mmCIF file of C-alpha atoms in Angstrom:
data_model
loop_
_atom_site.group_PDB
_atom_site.id
_atom_site.type_symbol
_atom_site.label_atom_id
_atom_site.label_comp_id
_atom_site.label_asym_id
_atom_site.label_seq_id
_atom_site.Cartn_x
_atom_site.Cartn_y
_atom_site.Cartn_z
ATOM 1 C CA MET A 1 -43.568 -2.424 2.344
ATOM 2 C CA GLY A 2 -40.240 -0.483 2.122
ATOM 3 C CA GLN A 3 -39.067 1.275 -1.124
ATOM 4 C CA LEU A 4 -37.545 -0.953 -3.775
ATOM 5 C CA LYS A 5 -33.859 -1.083 -3.774
ATOM 6 C CA ILE A 6 -32.408 -0.608 -7.515
ATOM 7 C CA ARG A 7 -28.942 -2.308 -7.388
ATOM 8 C CA ASN A 8 -27.560 -1.202 -10.851
ATOM 9 C CA MET A 9 -28.324 0.779 -14.152
ATOM 10 C CA GLU A 10 -30.118 -2.511 -15.783
ATOM 11 C CA GLU A 11 -32.434 -2.614 -13.109
ATOM 12 C CA PHE A 12 -33.108 0.923 -13.161
ATOM 13 C CA ALA A 13 -33.666 0.815 -17.038
ATOM 14 C CA SER A 14 -36.364 -2.083 -16.680
ATOM 15 C CA ILE A 15 -38.574 -0.699 -14.089
ATOM 16 C CA SER A 16 -38.660 2.578 -15.811
ATOM 17 C CA GLY A 17 -39.245 1.303 -18.934
ATOM 18 C CA ILE A 18 -36.552 3.023 -21.036
ATOM 19 C CA SER A 19 -33.812 0.830 -22.853
ATOM 20 C CA ARG A 20 -30.781 0.321 -21.209
ATOM 21 C CA PRO A 21 -28.284 2.065 -24.022
ATOM 22 C CA THR A 22 -30.582 5.217 -23.839
ATOM 23 C CA VAL A 23 -30.398 5.771 -19.734
ATOM 24 C CA SER A 24 -26.767 5.326 -20.232
ATOM 25 C CA LYS A 25 -26.464 8.233 -22.697
ATOM 26 C CA TYR A 26 -28.671 10.316 -20.453
ATOM 27 C CA PHE A 27 -26.309 9.662 -17.694
ATOM 28 C CA ASN A 28 -23.027 10.515 -19.905
ATOM 29 C CA ASP A 29 -25.046 13.796 -21.312
ATOM 30 C CA PRO A 30 -28.379 14.490 -20.287
ATOM 31 C CA ASP A 31 -28.689 16.861 -23.251
ATOM 32 C CA SER A 32 -28.141 13.745 -25.736
ATOM 33 C CA VAL A 33 -31.762 12.416 -25.165
ATOM 34 C CA ARG A 34 -34.981 14.010 -25.930
ATOM 35 C CA THR A 35 -36.803 16.247 -23.684
ATOM 36 C CA SER A 36 -39.744 13.972 -23.165
ATOM 37 C CA THR A 37 -37.193 10.884 -22.387
ATOM 38 C CA ARG A 38 -35.074 13.017 -20.042
ATOM 39 C CA ALA A 39 -38.061 13.900 -18.062
ATOM 40 C CA LYS A 40 -39.336 10.383 -17.673
ATOM 41 C CA ILE A 41 -35.766 9.319 -16.724
ATOM 42 C CA GLU A 42 -35.624 11.940 -13.927
ATOM 43 C CA ALA A 43 -39.331 11.204 -12.755
ATOM 44 C CA ALA A 44 -37.954 7.660 -12.217
ATOM 45 C CA LEU A 45 -34.836 8.558 -10.739
ATOM 46 C CA LYS A 46 -36.917 10.958 -8.232
ATOM 47 C CA LYS A 47 -39.219 8.192 -7.659
ATOM 48 C CA TYR A 48 -36.844 5.547 -6.999
ATOM 49 C CA ASP A 49 -34.000 7.381 -5.156
ATOM 50 C CA TYR A 50 -31.890 5.896 -7.294
ATOM 51 C CA GLN A 51 -27.807 7.132 -7.395
ATOM 52 C CA PRO A 52 -26.366 5.824 -10.909
ATOM 53 C CA ASN A 53 -22.909 3.964 -10.413
ATOM 54 C CA VAL A 54 -19.943 6.756 -11.063
ATOM 55 C CA PHE A 55 -17.548 3.667 -12.170
ATOM 56 C CA ALA A 56 -19.811 2.390 -14.860
ATOM 57 C CA MET A 57 -20.659 6.083 -16.223
ATOM 58 C CA ASN A 58 -17.198 7.149 -16.849
ATOM 59 C CA GLN A 59 -16.126 6.808 -20.559
ATOM 60 C CA ASN A 60 -18.044 2.849 -20.261
ATOM 61 C CA ARG A 61 -14.694 1.933 -19.028
ATOM 62 C CA ARG A 62 -16.383 -1.449 -17.271
ATOM 63 C CA THR A 63 -16.133 -2.865 -20.741
ATOM 64 C CA THR A 64 -12.699 -3.552 -20.205
ATOM 65 C CA LYS A 65 -11.240 -6.189 -17.798
ATOM 66 C CA ASN A 66 -8.025 -4.497 -17.102
ATOM 67 C CA ILE A 67 -6.559 -3.941 -13.549
ATOM 68 C CA GLY A 68 -4.006 -1.347 -13.074
ATOM 69 C CA ILE A 69 -1.197 -1.954 -10.423
ATOM 70 C CA VAL A 70 1.028 0.937 -9.432
ATOM 71 C CA VAL A 71 4.139 0.496 -7.170
ATOM 72 C CA PRO A 72 6.864 3.008 -6.254
ATOM 73 C CA ASN A 73 9.776 0.866 -7.489
ATOM 74 C CA LEU A 74 9.706 -2.488 -9.058
ATOM 75 C CA ALA A 75 13.689 -2.648 -8.504
ATOM 76 C CA ASP A 76 12.601 -3.105 -4.664
ATOM 77 C CA PRO A 77 12.285 -6.744 -4.224
ATOM 78 C CA PHE A 78 9.740 -5.947 -1.889
ATOM 79 C CA PHE A 79 7.383 -4.274 -4.226
ATOM 80 C CA SER A 80 8.354 -6.812 -7.105
ATOM 81 C CA GLU A 81 7.175 -9.656 -4.891
ATOM 82 C CA ILE A 82 4.202 -8.214 -3.612
ATOM 83 C CA GLY A 83 3.273 -6.736 -6.990
ATOM 84 C CA ARG A 84 3.759 -10.227 -8.585
ATOM 85 C CA ARG A 85 1.213 -11.678 -5.982
ATOM 86 C CA VAL A 86 -1.415 -9.132 -6.536
ATOM 87 C CA GLU A 87 -0.942 -9.593 -10.382
ATOM 88 C CA LEU A 88 -1.139 -13.606 -9.959
ATOM 89 C CA ALA A 89 -4.470 -12.811 -8.015
ATOM 90 C CA CYS A 90 -6.054 -10.729 -10.872
ATOM 91 C CA ILE A 91 -4.960 -13.275 -13.360
ATOM 92 C CA LYS A 92 -6.825 -16.214 -11.481
ATOM 93 C CA ALA A 93 -9.854 -13.955 -11.298
ATOM 94 C CA GLY A 94 -9.969 -13.486 -14.945
ATOM 95 C CA TYR A 95 -8.847 -9.800 -15.331
ATOM 96 C CA SER A 96 -5.998 -8.530 -17.262
ATOM 97 C CA PRO A 97 -3.302 -7.069 -14.962
ATOM 98 C CA ILE A 98 -1.246 -3.923 -16.257
ATOM 99 C CA LEU A 99 1.862 -3.449 -13.617
ATOM 100 C CA LEU A 100 3.475 -0.289 -13.669
ATOM 101 C CA SER A 101 6.308 1.071 -11.692
ATOM 102 C CA SER A 102 7.099 4.461 -10.565
ATOM 103 C CA HIS A 103 10.729 4.443 -10.647
ATOM 104 C CA GLY A 104 11.130 6.178 -7.128
ATOM 105 C CA SER A 105 9.295 9.032 -8.630
ATOM 106 C CA PRO A 106 6.162 10.714 -7.726
ATOM 107 C CA ASP A 107 5.859 12.745 -11.062
ATOM 108 C CA MET A 108 5.857 9.009 -12.481
ATOM 109 C CA GLU A 109 3.552 7.963 -10.280
ATOM 110 C CA ARG A 110 0.985 11.067 -11.562
ATOM 111 C CA GLU A 111 1.927 9.970 -15.077
ATOM 112 C CA ASN A 112 1.356 6.623 -14.697
ATOM 113 C CA LEU A 113 -2.383 7.067 -13.070
ATOM 114 C CA HIS A 114 -2.740 9.629 -16.126
ATOM 115 C CA SER A 115 -1.702 6.639 -18.845
ATOM 116 C CA LEU A 116 -4.075 4.147 -16.889
ATOM 117 C CA ARG A 117 -7.181 6.548 -17.452
ATOM 118 C CA SER A 118 -6.887 6.079 -21.409
ATOM 119 C CA LEU A 119 -6.649 2.085 -20.886
ATOM 120 C CA LYS A 120 -10.024 2.308 -19.071
ATOM 121 C CA PRO A 121 -9.273 -0.091 -16.261
ATOM 122 C CA ALA A 122 -11.752 -1.490 -14.462
ATOM 123 C CA GLY A 123 -10.200 -0.447 -11.397
ATOM 124 C CA VAL A 124 -6.563 0.223 -9.994
ATOM 125 C CA LEU A 125 -4.574 -0.876 -7.034
ATOM 126 C CA LEU A 126 -2.053 1.764 -5.884
ATOM 127 C CA ALA A 127 0.727 1.353 -3.457
ATOM 128 C CA PRO A 128 1.478 5.180 -3.490
ATOM 129 C CA PHE A 129 4.353 7.392 -2.141
ATOM 130 C CA GLY A 130 2.200 8.794 0.386
ATOM 131 C CA ARG A 131 3.312 12.221 1.440
ATOM 132 C CA MET A 132 5.295 12.894 -1.474
ATOM 133 C CA SER A 133 2.412 11.618 -3.567
ATOM 134 C CA ASP A 134 0.428 14.004 -5.722
ATOM 135 C CA LYS A 135 -2.508 14.255 -3.621
ATOM 136 C CA ASP A 136 -4.566 16.194 -5.858
ATOM 137 C CA ALA A 137 -4.063 13.599 -8.909
ATOM 138 C CA VAL A 138 -4.525 10.628 -6.469
ATOM 139 C CA GLN A 139 -7.937 12.291 -5.404
ATOM 140 C CA ALA A 140 -9.035 12.825 -8.649
ATOM 141 C CA PHE A 141 -8.184 9.485 -10.060
ATOM 142 C CA ASP A 142 -10.017 8.102 -6.866
ATOM 143 C CA GLU A 143 -13.424 10.370 -7.868
ATOM 144 C CA ASP A 144 -13.407 8.614 -11.274
ATOM 145 C CA PHE A 145 -12.199 5.101 -10.961
ATOM 146 C CA PRO A 146 -12.289 2.281 -8.292
ATOM 147 C CA LEU A 147 -9.100 2.466 -6.234
ATOM 148 C CA VAL A 148 -7.832 0.576 -3.343
ATOM 149 C CA LEU A 149 -4.423 1.252 -1.872
ATOM 150 C CA PHE A 150 -1.804 -0.887 -0.558
ATOM 151 C CA ASP A 151 1.364 -0.928 1.505
ATOM 152 C CA ALA A 152 1.009 3.043 2.519
ATOM 153 C CA ASN A 153 -2.226 4.735 3.407
ATOM 154 C CA MET A 154 -3.209 8.021 2.213
ATOM 155 C CA ASN A 155 -6.123 9.258 4.777
ATOM 156 C CA ASP A 156 -9.858 9.896 3.144
ATOM 157 C CA ILE A 157 -8.374 8.524 -0.408
ATOM 158 C CA GLY A 158 -9.227 5.318 -2.049
ATOM 159 C CA GLN A 159 -12.316 3.000 -1.278
ATOM 160 C CA ALA A 160 -10.053 0.703 0.860
ATOM 161 C CA PHE A 161 -6.503 0.458 2.001
ATOM 162 C CA VAL A 162 -4.610 -3.063 3.079
ATOM 163 C CA GLY A 163 -1.541 -3.121 4.637
ATOM 164 C CA THR A 164 0.777 -4.303 7.590
ATOM 165 C CA ASP A 165 -0.230 -3.467 11.441
ATOM 166 C CA ASN A 166 3.454 -1.450 12.234
ATOM 167 C CA SER A 167 2.319 -0.911 15.543
ATOM 168 C CA GLN A 168 2.340 -4.546 16.219
ATOM 169 C CA SER A 169 4.976 -5.462 14.265
ATOM 170 C CA VAL A 170 7.543 -3.198 15.764
ATOM 171 C CA GLY A 171 6.349 -3.945 19.078
ATOM 172 C CA LEU A 172 6.851 -7.620 18.510
ATOM 173 C CA ILE A 173 10.375 -7.650 17.447
ATOM 174 C CA VAL A 174 11.176 -4.620 20.008
ATOM 175 C CA GLU A 175 9.756 -7.192 22.422
ATOM 176 C CA TYR A 176 12.110 -9.907 21.549
ATOM 177 C CA LEU A 177 15.178 -7.710 20.938
ATOM 178 C CA CYS A 178 14.573 -6.375 24.583
ATOM 179 C CA ARG A 179 14.221 -9.872 26.430
ATOM 180 C CA SER A 180 16.931 -11.692 24.109
ATOM 181 C CA GLY A 181 19.698 -8.876 25.302
ATOM 182 C CA GLU A 182 20.249 -5.240 25.162
ATOM 183 C CA ALA A 183 17.420 -2.984 24.377
ATOM 184 C CA PRO A 184 17.570 -1.832 20.834
ATOM 185 C CA CYS A 185 18.521 1.371 19.069
ATOM 186 C CA PHE A 186 16.488 2.575 16.144
ATOM 187 C CA PHE A 187 18.369 3.505 12.555
ATOM 188 C CA GLU A 188 16.337 5.065 9.898
ATOM 189 C CA MET A 189 16.253 7.166 7.343
ATOM 190 C CA LYS A 190 16.379 11.327 7.749
ATOM 191 C CA SER A 191 13.866 11.762 5.122
ATOM 192 C CA PRO A 192 11.876 8.499 4.751
ATOM 193 C CA THR A 193 10.431 8.002 1.395
ATOM 194 C CA ASN A 194 7.780 5.596 2.676
ATOM 195 C CA PRO A 195 4.717 6.645 5.315
ATOM 196 C CA ASN A 196 5.529 3.222 7.052
ATOM 197 C CA ALA A 197 8.754 4.567 8.194
ATOM 198 C CA ASN A 198 6.972 7.277 10.372
ATOM 199 C CA LYS A 199 4.664 4.711 11.598
ATOM 200 C CA ARG A 200 7.616 2.528 12.559
ATOM 201 C CA HIS A 201 9.440 5.200 14.173
ATOM 202 C CA GLN A 202 6.577 5.993 16.407
ATOM 203 C CA ALA A 203 5.790 2.315 17.273
ATOM 204 C CA TYR A 204 9.547 1.788 18.442
ATOM 205 C CA VAL A 205 9.089 4.845 20.697
ATOM 206 C CA ASP A 206 6.071 3.781 21.943
ATOM 207 C CA SER A 207 7.397 0.215 22.492
ATOM 208 C CA MET A 208 10.555 1.159 24.304
ATOM 209 C CA GLU A 209 8.453 3.273 26.723
ATOM 210 C CA ARG A 210 6.468 0.380 27.448
ATOM 211 C CA HIS A 211 9.196 -1.934 28.329
ATOM 212 C CA GLY A 212 10.857 1.175 30.493
ATOM 213 C CA PHE A 213 13.822 1.900 28.274
ATOM 214 C CA GLU A 214 14.623 5.393 26.715
ATOM 215 C CA PRO A 215 14.146 5.049 22.991
ATOM 216 C CA ARG A 216 17.749 5.785 21.024
ATOM 217 C CA ILE A 217 17.180 6.956 17.553
ATOM 218 C CA PHE A 218 19.899 7.433 14.819
ATOM 219 C CA GLN A 219 19.217 8.700 11.545
ATOM 220 C CA ALA A 220 20.907 8.465 8.385
ATOM 221 C CA ASP A 221 21.510 11.257 5.648
ATOM 222 C CA GLY A 222 20.350 10.527 2.199
ATOM 223 C CA ASP A 223 17.178 9.974 0.264
ATOM 224 C CA GLY A 224 15.826 8.201 -2.478
ATOM 225 C CA TRP A 225 15.557 4.114 -2.942
ATOM 226 C CA ASP A 226 19.454 3.316 -2.358
ATOM 227 C CA PHE A 227 18.702 2.061 1.243
ATOM 228 C CA GLU A 228 21.780 -0.452 0.938
ATOM 229 C CA GLU A 229 24.143 1.944 0.102
ATOM 230 C CA ILE A 230 22.723 4.467 2.594
ATOM 231 C CA GLY A 231 22.764 1.710 5.565
ATOM 232 C CA CYS A 232 26.444 0.650 4.548
ATOM 233 C CA ILE A 233 27.851 4.485 4.432
ATOM 234 C CA GLU A 234 25.914 5.870 7.043
ATOM 235 C CA GLY A 235 25.538 2.888 9.347
ATOM 236 C CA GLY A 236 29.391 2.548 8.732
ATOM 237 C CA ARG A 237 30.051 6.168 10.061
ATOM 238 C CA LEU A 238 28.275 5.196 13.365
ATOM 239 C CA LEU A 239 29.871 2.006 13.892
ATOM 240 C CA SER A 240 33.474 3.630 13.435
ATOM 241 C CA SER A 241 32.577 6.674 15.639
ATOM 242 C CA LYS A 242 30.972 4.277 18.294
ATOM 243 C CA ALA A 243 27.881 6.289 18.088
ATOM 244 C CA PHE A 244 25.642 3.401 19.369
ATOM 245 C CA ASN A 245 25.337 2.844 23.389
ATOM 246 C CA THR A 246 23.818 -0.401 22.732
ATOM 247 C CA ASN A 247 25.254 -3.647 20.929
ATOM 248 C CA THR A 248 21.820 -4.197 19.245
ATOM 249 C CA ILE A 249 20.624 -2.049 16.397
ATOM 250 C CA LEU A 250 16.915 -2.316 15.132
ATOM 251 C CA CYS A 251 16.958 -0.980 11.229
ATOM 252 C CA SER A 252 13.750 0.891 10.072
ATOM 253 C CA ASN A 253 13.536 -1.731 7.052
ATOM 254 C CA ASP A 254 15.551 -4.975 5.610
ATOM 255 C CA ARG A 255 17.671 -2.991 3.157
ATOM 256 C CA LEU A 256 18.847 -0.682 5.729
ATOM 257 C CA ALA A 257 19.740 -3.446 7.783
ATOM 258 C CA ILE A 258 21.493 -5.294 4.834
ATOM 259 C CA GLY A 259 23.774 -2.255 4.244
ATOM 260 C CA MET A 260 24.533 -2.045 8.198
ATOM 261 C CA LEU A 261 25.687 -5.647 7.714
ATOM 262 C CA SER A 262 28.097 -4.822 5.015
ATOM 263 C CA ALA A 263 29.441 -1.985 7.082
ATOM 264 C CA ALA A 264 29.876 -4.155 9.988
ATOM 265 C CA TYR A 265 31.712 -6.707 7.919
ATOM 266 C CA GLY A 266 33.996 -4.089 6.639
ATOM 267 C CA LEU A 267 34.907 -3.099 9.846
ATOM 268 C CA GLY A 268 35.741 -6.499 11.337
ATOM 269 C CA LEU A 269 32.880 -6.526 13.550
ATOM 270 C CA GLN A 270 31.063 -10.101 14.517
ATOM 271 C CA VAL A 271 27.230 -9.916 14.038
ATOM 272 C CA GLY A 272 25.112 -12.554 15.937
ATOM 273 C CA HIS A 273 23.626 -13.380 19.305
ATOM 274 C CA GLY A 274 26.237 -16.062 20.100
ATOM 275 C CA ALA A 275 29.323 -15.901 22.282
ATOM 276 C CA GLY A 276 32.207 -13.499 20.717
ATOM 277 C CA CYS A 277 29.548 -11.384 18.742
ATOM 278 C CA ASP A 278 30.078 -7.636 18.938
ATOM 279 C CA LEU A 279 26.724 -6.445 17.735
ATOM 280 C CA ARG A 280 22.951 -7.758 16.705
ATOM 281 C CA ILE A 281 21.280 -6.287 13.823
ATOM 282 C CA ALA A 282 17.584 -6.725 12.907
ATOM 283 C CA GLY A 283 15.093 -5.346 10.455
ATOM 284 C CA HIS A 284 11.831 -5.269 9.162
ATOM 285 C CA ASP A 285 10.163 -6.710 5.928
ATOM 286 C CA ASP A 286 11.422 -10.133 5.287
ATOM 287 C CA HIS A 287 13.077 -8.820 2.193
ATOM 288 C CA PRO A 288 13.468 -11.688 -0.201
ATOM 289 C CA PHE A 289 17.298 -11.556 0.412
ATOM 290 C CA SER A 290 17.075 -11.183 4.255
ATOM 291 C CA ARG A 291 17.334 -15.039 4.430
ATOM 292 C CA PHE A 292 20.482 -15.306 2.130
ATOM 293 C CA THR A 293 22.508 -12.190 4.203
ATOM 294 C CA CYS A 294 25.502 -13.213 5.985
ATOM 295 C CA PRO A 295 24.243 -14.156 8.894
ATOM 296 C CA PRO A 296 20.691 -14.469 7.977
ATOM 297 C CA LEU A 297 18.993 -11.351 9.084
ATOM 298 C CA THR A 298 16.441 -11.374 11.987
ATOM 299 C CA THR A 299 13.274 -9.347 10.752
ATOM 300 C CA ILE A 300 9.719 -9.338 10.734
ATOM 301 C CA ALA A 301 7.654 -11.016 7.615
ATOM 302 C CA GLN A 302 4.705 -9.341 6.307
ATOM 303 C CA ASP A 303 2.345 -11.519 5.107
ATOM 304 C CA TYR A 304 2.469 -10.628 1.475
ATOM 305 C CA GLU A 305 -0.234 -12.989 0.453
ATOM 306 C CA ALA A 306 -2.768 -11.916 2.499
ATOM 307 C CA ILE A 307 -2.134 -8.099 1.597
ATOM 308 C CA ALA A 308 -2.413 -8.877 -1.893
ATOM 309 C CA ASN A 309 -5.435 -10.856 -1.897
ATOM 310 C CA ARG A 310 -7.393 -8.651 0.085
ATOM 311 C CA ALA A 311 -6.814 -5.623 -1.767
ATOM 312 C CA VAL A 312 -7.873 -7.462 -4.741
ATOM 313 C CA ASP A 313 -10.775 -8.840 -3.001
ATOM 314 C CA GLU A 314 -11.891 -5.473 -1.919
ATOM 315 C CA LEU A 315 -11.615 -4.192 -5.498
ATOM 316 C CA PHE A 316 -13.463 -7.071 -7.087
ATOM 317 C CA GLY A 317 -16.193 -6.608 -4.395
ATOM 318 C CA MET A 318 -16.595 -2.974 -5.755
ATOM 319 C CA LEU A 319 -16.672 -4.190 -9.252
ATOM 320 C CA GLU A 320 -19.266 -6.852 -8.313
ATOM 321 C CA LYS A 321 -21.641 -4.512 -6.457
ATOM 322 C CA GLU A 322 -21.092 -1.882 -9.010
ATOM 323 C CA GLU A 323 -21.023 1.006 -6.646
ATOM 324 C CA ARG A 324 -18.832 2.965 -4.103
ATOM 325 C CA LEU A 325 -18.208 1.285 -0.799
ATOM 326 C CA SER A 326 -20.387 3.143 1.744
ATOM 327 C CA ASP A 327 -17.678 3.542 4.216
ATOM 328 C CA ARG A 328 -13.843 3.449 3.503
ATOM 329 C CA THR A 329 -12.365 0.322 4.858
ATOM 330 C CA GLU A 330 -8.945 -0.179 6.428
ATOM 331 C CA THR A 331 -7.318 -3.651 6.760
ATOM 332 C CA THR A 332 -3.860 -4.343 8.714
ATOM 333 C CA PHE A 333 -2.479 -7.761 9.136
ATOM 334 C CA GLU A 334 -0.188 -8.618 11.784
ATOM 335 C CA GLY A 335 3.758 -9.006 11.138
ATOM 336 C CA ARG A 336 5.636 -12.226 11.948
ATOM 337 C CA LEU A 337 8.774 -12.567 13.929
ATOM 338 C CA VAL A 338 11.474 -14.459 12.178
ATOM 339 C CA MET A 339 14.549 -15.182 14.357
ATOM 340 C CA ARG A 340 17.656 -15.910 12.244
ATOM 341 C CA ASP A 341 21.310 -15.645 12.986
ATOM 342 C CA SER A 342 22.153 -11.870 13.030
ATOM 343 C CA ALA A 343 20.076 -11.001 16.155
#
């Protein structure tokens, strides 16, 4: 027969003949129990090859039902919407969500993680800044708490990642724009705040080359989260100077596209795919306001609900098993083309 598999600390305490509080006390501080008790526990550890649950050991935090949710900026309707869905999924499962915004600041992200430590969360769902995040701080948090990343990935950090397949989604909208009119150029931030922007850049290049077109990329000066303002000012500058050598512009995200729509309106340009239109504009994300722009914005819809539910399921799976996942998982969902009047 194979060796008995011990699943949690309760089972280990029972089979070793030692009380659960004493076992817990040992794992928190081996010197806090009597020498004879410590020897008995260590002999049982060796005999059954049991690895204690690092999550349960840390400050007895699993006595709480708190789930931390940290997003880059709740003022951004995208993160407000996906944060809301994650929050509702936690409530439905009987947990108490604590939704925090980093307000566009990586320093605030670090402070949010520090604050969550004192609340002893059962686990945390983090939409990180990515390359702008304090990697050491996120790594340290990951070592002490169940952590699932969503929206933006940080390789090898977090027990799981859930997001959108940017290669598929950008490829889908590039294919549509190429077959329905002129091949698109790509309008993006010169210094993107989110690692998804870099993935979309590369996906655009790859898709254009697959279709036999030369990629044409235009970058906007500016940083931060004022995407609409940057899209309007920089987009207007490029439109005024007739920099675009195609009448089709694919923006890296919907908020840049909304700014571009405003710039086009100010210049008296007709946006759409009908007769007499000067310009086609498309975006990515299906921003909650994109259906209400003038004209309504053609875009890629991310599956907010699937991302939120899967991220929550990954976290709760860890909590139920009381152990780290043996392998880090990455799950991405395909985007859906939403054709509206702008392109």
